[in-house]
mmCIF file of C-alpha atoms and ligand atoms in Angstrom:
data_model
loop_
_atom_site.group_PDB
_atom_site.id
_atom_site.type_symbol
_atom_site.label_atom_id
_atom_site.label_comp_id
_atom_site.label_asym_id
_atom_site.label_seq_id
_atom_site.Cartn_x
_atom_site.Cartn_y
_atom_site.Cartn_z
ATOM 1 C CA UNK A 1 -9.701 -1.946 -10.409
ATOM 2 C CA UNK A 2 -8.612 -4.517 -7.567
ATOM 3 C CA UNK A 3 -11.486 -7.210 -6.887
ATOM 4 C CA UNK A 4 -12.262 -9.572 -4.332
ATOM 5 C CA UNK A 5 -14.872 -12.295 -4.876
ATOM 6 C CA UNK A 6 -15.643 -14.461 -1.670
ATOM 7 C CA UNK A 7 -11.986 -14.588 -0.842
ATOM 8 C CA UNK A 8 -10.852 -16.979 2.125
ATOM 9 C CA UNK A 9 -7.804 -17.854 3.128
ATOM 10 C CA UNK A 10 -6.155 -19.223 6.130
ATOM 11 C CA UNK A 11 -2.304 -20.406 7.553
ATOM 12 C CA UNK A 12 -2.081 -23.792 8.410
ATOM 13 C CA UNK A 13 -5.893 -24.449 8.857
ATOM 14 C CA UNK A 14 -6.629 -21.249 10.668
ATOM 15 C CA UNK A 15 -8.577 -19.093 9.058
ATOM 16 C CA UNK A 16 -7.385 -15.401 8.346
ATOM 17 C CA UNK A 17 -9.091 -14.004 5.746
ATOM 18 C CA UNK A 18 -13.291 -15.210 5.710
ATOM 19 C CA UNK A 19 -15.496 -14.454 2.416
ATOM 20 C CA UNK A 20 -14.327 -11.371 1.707
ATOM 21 C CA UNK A 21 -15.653 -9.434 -1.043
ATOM 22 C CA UNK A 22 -14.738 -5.671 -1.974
ATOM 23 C CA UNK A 23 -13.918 -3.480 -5.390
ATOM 24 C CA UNK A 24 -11.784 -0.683 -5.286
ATOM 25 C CA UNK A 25 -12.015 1.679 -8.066
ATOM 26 C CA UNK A 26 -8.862 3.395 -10.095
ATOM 27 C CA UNK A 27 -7.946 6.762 -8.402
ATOM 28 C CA UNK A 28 -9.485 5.852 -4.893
ATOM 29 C CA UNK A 29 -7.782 6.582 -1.423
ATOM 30 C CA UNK A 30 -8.835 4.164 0.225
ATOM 31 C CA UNK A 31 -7.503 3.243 4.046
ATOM 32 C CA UNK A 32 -7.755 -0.175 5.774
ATOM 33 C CA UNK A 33 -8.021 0.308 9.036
ATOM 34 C CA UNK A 34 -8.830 -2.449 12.108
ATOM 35 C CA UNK A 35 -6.806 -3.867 14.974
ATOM 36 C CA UNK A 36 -3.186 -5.837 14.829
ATOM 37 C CA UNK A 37 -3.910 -9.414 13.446
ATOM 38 C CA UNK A 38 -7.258 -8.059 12.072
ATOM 39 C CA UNK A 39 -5.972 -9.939 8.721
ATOM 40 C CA UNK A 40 -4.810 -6.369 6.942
ATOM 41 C CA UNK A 41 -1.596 -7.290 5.601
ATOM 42 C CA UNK A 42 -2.898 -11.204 4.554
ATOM 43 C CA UNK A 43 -5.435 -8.916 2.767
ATOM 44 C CA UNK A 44 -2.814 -6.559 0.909
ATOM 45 C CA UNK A 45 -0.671 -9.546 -0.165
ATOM 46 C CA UNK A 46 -3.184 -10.823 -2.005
ATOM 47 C CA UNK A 47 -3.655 -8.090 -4.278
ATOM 48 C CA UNK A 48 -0.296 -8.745 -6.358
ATOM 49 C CA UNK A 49 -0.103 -12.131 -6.140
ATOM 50 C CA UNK A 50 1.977 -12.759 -2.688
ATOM 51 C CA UNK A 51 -0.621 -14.826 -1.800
ATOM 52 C CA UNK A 52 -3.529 -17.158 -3.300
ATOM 53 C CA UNK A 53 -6.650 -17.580 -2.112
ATOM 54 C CA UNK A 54 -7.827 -20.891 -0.498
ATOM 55 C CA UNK A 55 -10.953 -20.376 -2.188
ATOM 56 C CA UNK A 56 -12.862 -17.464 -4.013
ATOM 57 C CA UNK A 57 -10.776 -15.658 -6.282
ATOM 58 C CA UNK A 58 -8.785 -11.802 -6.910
ATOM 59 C CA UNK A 59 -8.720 -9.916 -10.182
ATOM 60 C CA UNK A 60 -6.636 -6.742 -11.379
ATOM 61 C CA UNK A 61 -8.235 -4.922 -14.295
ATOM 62 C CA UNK A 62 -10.940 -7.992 -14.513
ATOM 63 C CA UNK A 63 -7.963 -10.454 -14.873
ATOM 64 C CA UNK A 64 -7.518 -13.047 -12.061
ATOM 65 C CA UNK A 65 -4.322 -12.176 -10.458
ATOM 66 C CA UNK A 66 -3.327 -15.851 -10.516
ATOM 67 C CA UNK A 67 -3.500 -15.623 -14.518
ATOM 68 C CA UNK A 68 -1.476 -13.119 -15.336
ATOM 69 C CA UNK A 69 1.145 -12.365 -12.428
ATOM 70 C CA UNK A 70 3.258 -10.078 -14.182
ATOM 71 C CA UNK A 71 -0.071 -8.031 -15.352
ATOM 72 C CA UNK A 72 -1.153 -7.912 -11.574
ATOM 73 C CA UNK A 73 2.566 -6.914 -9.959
ATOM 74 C CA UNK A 74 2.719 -4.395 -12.692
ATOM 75 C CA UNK A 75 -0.719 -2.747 -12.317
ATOM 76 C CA UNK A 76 -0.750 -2.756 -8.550
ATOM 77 C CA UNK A 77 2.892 -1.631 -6.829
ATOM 78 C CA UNK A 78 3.232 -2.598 -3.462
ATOM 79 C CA UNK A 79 5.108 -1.481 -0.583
ATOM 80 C CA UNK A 80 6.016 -3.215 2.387
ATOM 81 C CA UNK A 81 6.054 -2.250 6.324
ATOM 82 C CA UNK A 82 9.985 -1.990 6.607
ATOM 83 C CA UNK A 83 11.302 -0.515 3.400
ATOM 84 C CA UNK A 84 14.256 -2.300 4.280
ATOM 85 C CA UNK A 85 12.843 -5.467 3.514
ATOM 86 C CA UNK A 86 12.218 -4.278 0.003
ATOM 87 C CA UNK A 87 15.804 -2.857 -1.058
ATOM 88 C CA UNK A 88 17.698 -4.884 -3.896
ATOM 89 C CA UNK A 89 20.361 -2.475 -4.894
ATOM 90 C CA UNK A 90 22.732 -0.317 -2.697
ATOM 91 C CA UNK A 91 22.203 2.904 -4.508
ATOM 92 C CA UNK A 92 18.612 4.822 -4.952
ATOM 93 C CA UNK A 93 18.994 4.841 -8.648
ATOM 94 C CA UNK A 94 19.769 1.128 -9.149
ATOM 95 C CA UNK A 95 16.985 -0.075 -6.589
ATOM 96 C CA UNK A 96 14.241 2.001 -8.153
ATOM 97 C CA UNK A 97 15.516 0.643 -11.842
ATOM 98 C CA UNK A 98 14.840 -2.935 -10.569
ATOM 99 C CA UNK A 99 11.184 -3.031 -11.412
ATOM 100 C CA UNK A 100 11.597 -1.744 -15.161
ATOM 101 C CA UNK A 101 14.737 -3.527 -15.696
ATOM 102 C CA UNK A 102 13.221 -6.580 -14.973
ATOM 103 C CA UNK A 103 9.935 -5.789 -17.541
ATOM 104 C CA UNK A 104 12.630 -5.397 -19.846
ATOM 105 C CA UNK A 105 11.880 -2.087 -21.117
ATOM 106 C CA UNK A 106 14.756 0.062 -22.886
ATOM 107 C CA UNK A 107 17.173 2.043 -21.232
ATOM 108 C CA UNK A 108 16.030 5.322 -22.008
ATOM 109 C CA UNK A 109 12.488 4.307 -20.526
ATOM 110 C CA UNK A 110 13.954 2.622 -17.672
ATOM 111 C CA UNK A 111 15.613 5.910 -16.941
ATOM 112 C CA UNK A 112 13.437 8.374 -17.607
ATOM 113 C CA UNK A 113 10.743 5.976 -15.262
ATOM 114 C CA UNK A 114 13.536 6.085 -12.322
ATOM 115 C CA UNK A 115 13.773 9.905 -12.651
ATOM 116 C CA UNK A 116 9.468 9.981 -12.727
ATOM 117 C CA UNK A 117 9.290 8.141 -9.718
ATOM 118 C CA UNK A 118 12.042 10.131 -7.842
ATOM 119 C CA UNK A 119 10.364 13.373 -8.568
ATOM 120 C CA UNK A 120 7.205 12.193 -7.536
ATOM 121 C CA UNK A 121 8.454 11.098 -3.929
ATOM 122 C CA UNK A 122 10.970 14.273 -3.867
ATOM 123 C CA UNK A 123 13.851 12.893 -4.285
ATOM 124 C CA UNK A 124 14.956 14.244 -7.292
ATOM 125 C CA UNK A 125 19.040 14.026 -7.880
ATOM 126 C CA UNK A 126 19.359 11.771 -5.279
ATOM 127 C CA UNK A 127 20.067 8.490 -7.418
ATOM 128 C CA UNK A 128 23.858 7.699 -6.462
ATOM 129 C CA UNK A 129 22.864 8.345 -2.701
ATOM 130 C CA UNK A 130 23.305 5.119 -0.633
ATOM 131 C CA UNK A 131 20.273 3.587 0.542
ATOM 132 C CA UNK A 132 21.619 3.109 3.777
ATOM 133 C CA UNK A 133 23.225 6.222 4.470
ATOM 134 C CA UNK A 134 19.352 7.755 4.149
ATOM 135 C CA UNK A 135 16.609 8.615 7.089
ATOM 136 C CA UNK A 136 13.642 6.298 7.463
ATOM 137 C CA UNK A 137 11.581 8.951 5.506
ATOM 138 C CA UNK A 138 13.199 8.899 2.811
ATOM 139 C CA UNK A 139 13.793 5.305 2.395
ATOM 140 C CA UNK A 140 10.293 5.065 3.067
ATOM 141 C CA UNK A 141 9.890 7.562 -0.013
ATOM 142 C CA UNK A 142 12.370 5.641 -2.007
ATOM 143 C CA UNK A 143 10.461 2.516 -1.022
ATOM 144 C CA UNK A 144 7.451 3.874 -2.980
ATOM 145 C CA UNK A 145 9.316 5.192 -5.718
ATOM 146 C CA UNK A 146 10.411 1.637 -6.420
ATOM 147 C CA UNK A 147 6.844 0.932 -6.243
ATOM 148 C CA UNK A 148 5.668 3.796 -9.190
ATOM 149 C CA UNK A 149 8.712 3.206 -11.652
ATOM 150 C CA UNK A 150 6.449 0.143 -12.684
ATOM 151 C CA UNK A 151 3.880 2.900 -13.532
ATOM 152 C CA UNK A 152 0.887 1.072 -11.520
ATOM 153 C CA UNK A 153 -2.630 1.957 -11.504
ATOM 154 C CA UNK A 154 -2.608 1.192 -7.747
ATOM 155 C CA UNK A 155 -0.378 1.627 -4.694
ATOM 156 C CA UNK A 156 -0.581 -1.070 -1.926
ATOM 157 C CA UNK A 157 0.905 0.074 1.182
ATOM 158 C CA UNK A 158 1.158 -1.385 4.421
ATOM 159 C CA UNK A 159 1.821 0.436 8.025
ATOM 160 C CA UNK A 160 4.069 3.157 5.630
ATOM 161 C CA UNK A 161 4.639 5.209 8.734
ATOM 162 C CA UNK A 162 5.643 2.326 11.232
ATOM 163 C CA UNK A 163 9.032 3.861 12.971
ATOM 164 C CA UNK A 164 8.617 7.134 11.094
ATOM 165 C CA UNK A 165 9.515 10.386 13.185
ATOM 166 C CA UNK A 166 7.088 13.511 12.637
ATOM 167 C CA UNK A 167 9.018 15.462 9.825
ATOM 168 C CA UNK A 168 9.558 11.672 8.216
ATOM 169 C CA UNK A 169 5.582 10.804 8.652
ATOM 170 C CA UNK A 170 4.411 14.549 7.438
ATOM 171 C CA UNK A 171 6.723 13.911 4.060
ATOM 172 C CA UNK A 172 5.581 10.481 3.103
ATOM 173 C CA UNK A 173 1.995 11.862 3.729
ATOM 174 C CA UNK A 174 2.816 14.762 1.349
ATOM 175 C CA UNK A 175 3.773 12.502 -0.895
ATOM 176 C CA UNK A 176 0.610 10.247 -0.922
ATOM 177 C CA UNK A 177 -1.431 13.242 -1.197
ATOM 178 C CA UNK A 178 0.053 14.390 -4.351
ATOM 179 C CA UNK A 179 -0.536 11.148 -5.990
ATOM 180 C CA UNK A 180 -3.399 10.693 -4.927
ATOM 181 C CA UNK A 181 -4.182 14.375 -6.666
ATOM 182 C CA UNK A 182 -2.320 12.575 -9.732
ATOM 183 C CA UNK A 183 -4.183 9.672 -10.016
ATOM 184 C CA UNK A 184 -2.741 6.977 -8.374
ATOM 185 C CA UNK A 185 -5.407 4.543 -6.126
ATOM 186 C CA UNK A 186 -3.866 4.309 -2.851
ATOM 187 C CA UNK A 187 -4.928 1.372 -0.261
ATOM 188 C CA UNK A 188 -3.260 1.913 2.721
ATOM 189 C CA UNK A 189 -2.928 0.060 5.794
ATOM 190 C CA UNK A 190 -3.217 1.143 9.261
ATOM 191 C CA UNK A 191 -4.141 0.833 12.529
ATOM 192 C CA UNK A 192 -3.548 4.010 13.263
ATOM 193 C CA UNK A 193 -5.564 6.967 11.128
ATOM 194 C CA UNK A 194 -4.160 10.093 12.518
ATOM 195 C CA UNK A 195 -3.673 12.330 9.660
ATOM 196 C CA UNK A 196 -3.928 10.135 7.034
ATOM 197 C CA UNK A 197 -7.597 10.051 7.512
ATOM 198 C CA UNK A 198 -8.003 13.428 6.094
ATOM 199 C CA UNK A 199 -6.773 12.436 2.680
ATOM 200 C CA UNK A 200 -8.668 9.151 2.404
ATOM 201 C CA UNK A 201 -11.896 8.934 -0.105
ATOM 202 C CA UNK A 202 -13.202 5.880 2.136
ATOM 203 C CA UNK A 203 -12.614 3.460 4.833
ATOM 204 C CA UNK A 204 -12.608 -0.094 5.169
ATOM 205 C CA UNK A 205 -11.965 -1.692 8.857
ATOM 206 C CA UNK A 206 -11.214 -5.269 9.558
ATOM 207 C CA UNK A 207 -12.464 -7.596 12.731
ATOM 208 C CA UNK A 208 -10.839 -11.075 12.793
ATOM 209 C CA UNK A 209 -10.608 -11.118 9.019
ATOM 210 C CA UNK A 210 -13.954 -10.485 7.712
ATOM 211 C CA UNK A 211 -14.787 -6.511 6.750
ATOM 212 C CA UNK A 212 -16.674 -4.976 9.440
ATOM 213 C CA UNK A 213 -17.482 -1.734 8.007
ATOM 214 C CA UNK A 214 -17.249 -0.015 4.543
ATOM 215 C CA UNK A 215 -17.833 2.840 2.916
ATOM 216 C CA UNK A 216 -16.910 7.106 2.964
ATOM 217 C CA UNK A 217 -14.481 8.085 5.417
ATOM 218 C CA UNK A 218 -16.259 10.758 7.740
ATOM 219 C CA UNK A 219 -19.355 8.306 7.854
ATOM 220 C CA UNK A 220 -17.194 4.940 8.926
ATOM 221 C CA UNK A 221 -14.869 7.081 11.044
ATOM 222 C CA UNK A 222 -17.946 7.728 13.524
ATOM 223 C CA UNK A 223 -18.395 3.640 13.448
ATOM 224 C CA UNK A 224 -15.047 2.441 14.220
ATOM 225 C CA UNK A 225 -14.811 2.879 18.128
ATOM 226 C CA UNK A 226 -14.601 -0.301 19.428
ATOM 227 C CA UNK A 227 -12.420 -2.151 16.578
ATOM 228 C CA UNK A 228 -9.375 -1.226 18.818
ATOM 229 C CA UNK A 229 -8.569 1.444 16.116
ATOM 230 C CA UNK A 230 -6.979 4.853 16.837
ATOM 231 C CA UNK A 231 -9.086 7.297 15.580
ATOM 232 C CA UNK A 232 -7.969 10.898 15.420
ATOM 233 C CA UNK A 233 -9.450 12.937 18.081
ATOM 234 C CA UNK A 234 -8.929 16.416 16.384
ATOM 235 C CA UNK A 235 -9.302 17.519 13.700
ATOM 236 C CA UNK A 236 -12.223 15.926 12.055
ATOM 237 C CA UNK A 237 -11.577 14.096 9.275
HETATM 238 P P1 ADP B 1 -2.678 -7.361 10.483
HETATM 239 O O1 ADP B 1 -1.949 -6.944 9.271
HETATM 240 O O2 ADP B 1 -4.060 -6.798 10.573
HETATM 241 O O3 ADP B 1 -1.908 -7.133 11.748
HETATM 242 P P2 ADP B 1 -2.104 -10.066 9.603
HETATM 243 O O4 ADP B 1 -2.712 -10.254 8.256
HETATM 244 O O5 ADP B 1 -0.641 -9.798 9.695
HETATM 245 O O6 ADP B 1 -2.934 -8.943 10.397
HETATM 246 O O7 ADP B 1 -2.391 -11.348 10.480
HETATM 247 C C1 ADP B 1 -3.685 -11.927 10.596
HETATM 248 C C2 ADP B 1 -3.588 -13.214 11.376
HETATM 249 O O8 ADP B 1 -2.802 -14.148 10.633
HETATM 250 C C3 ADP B 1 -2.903 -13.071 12.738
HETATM 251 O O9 ADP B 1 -3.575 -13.892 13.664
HETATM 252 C C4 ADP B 1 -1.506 -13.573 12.480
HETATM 253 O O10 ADP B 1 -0.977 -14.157 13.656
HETATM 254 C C5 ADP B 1 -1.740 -14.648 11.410
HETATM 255 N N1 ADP B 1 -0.560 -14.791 10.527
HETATM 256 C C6 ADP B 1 -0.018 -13.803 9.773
HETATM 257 N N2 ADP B 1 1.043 -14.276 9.071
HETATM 258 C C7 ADP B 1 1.168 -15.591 9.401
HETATM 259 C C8 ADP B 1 2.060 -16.630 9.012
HETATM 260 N N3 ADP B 1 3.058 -16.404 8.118
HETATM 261 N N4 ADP B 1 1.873 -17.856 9.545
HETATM 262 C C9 ADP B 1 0.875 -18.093 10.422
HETATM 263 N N5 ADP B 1 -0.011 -17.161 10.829
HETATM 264 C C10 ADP B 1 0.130 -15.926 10.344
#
């Protein structure tokens, strides 16, 4: 479970984030929707750690983040808006090992985590590929693979399909889908809910940092004209 309590937080005196206060439960889709500079990604960084509140305060599993770092960053994997940003290793195998290697876990864990999280993103035998030599989908994939080899209760994921081409999009949504069916609590954000919308359990938009609206997605869907959101005009979601 990811908490907020009355979390502010602002860069350089201007406020970003203002009293916010949510729970999101294990195994929940959740999708954070609202306008560029709505505060989305300040939010998401705050779940593992990446950044502190000014006041109020955010707990993983009823632990403040802040008191056990390595507890939060293990419990709640996140992945960032250009996978490329998050690569440490040239090869798939030895960037998705990073994670476990650096918990310190055995080899034969380590390994048998780095084939897990392949599988799970489809990219099974693919560990000596080159990370650059791959598509944006499937660096995007391998992106969240690094993310599950630490075998978190949650996925954080920001804009996952930013620069993504259709067949690229349609796989990483595949992917969320299944482990979402596995599991896995996904909060995702967006500012654009095409597709994605379908899979999601509940919505939560954001208006110059404070939540605007909460709760199941068909019901917050039919509230979020006028946040400067796209919303999917067919099907329904
Ligand atoms: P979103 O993810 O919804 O686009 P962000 O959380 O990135 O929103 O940004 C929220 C606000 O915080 C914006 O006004 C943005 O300009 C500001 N902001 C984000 N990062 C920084 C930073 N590193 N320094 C100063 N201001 C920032």
């Amino acid at each position: 479970m990811i908490e907020f309590r009355s979390v502010s937080y602002g860069f350089e005196d201007v406020p970003v984030l203002e009293d916010v206060s949510l729970t999101i439960d294990d195994g929940e889709f959740v999708l954070l929707a609202g306008a560029n500079g709505s505060g989305k990604t300040t939010l998401l960084r705050h779940c593992n750690g990446l950044l502190e509140p000014d006041s109020g305060e955010v707990l993983v599993d009823g632990t403040p983040v802040a008191a056990n770092l390595i507890a939060a960053r293990s419990s709640v994997g996140m992945v960032f808006q250009h996978p490329r940003d998050q690569f440490v290793a040239a090869t798939v195998g030895a960037d998705v090992a990073f994670g476990p290697e650096n918990l310190g876990l055995p080899r034969a864990e380590i390994d048998r985590r780095v084939a897990t999280a392949l599988e799970a993103v489809n990219m099974a035998g693919r560990a000596d590929a080159r990370i650059d030599a791959l598509s944006g989908g499937e660096q995007s994939r391998v992106a969240i693979a690094g993310a599950l080899a630490m075998e978190p209760t949650h996925l954080v994921l920001d804009e996952p399909f930013t620069g993504l081409d259709e067949p690229s999009r349609r796989s990483v949504l595949d992917r969320l889908e299944s482990l979402s069916r596995d599991g896995t609590g996904l909060l995702l954000a967006t500012h654009d809910l095409r597709d994605v919308c379908q899979l999601a359990d509940r919505v939560i938009a954001m208006q110059d940092g404070q939540i605007a609206i909460d709760g199941p997605t068909e019901r917050t869907l039919a509230e979020l004209e006028g946040l400067e959101v796209r919303v999917p005009d067919a099907p329904r979601c």
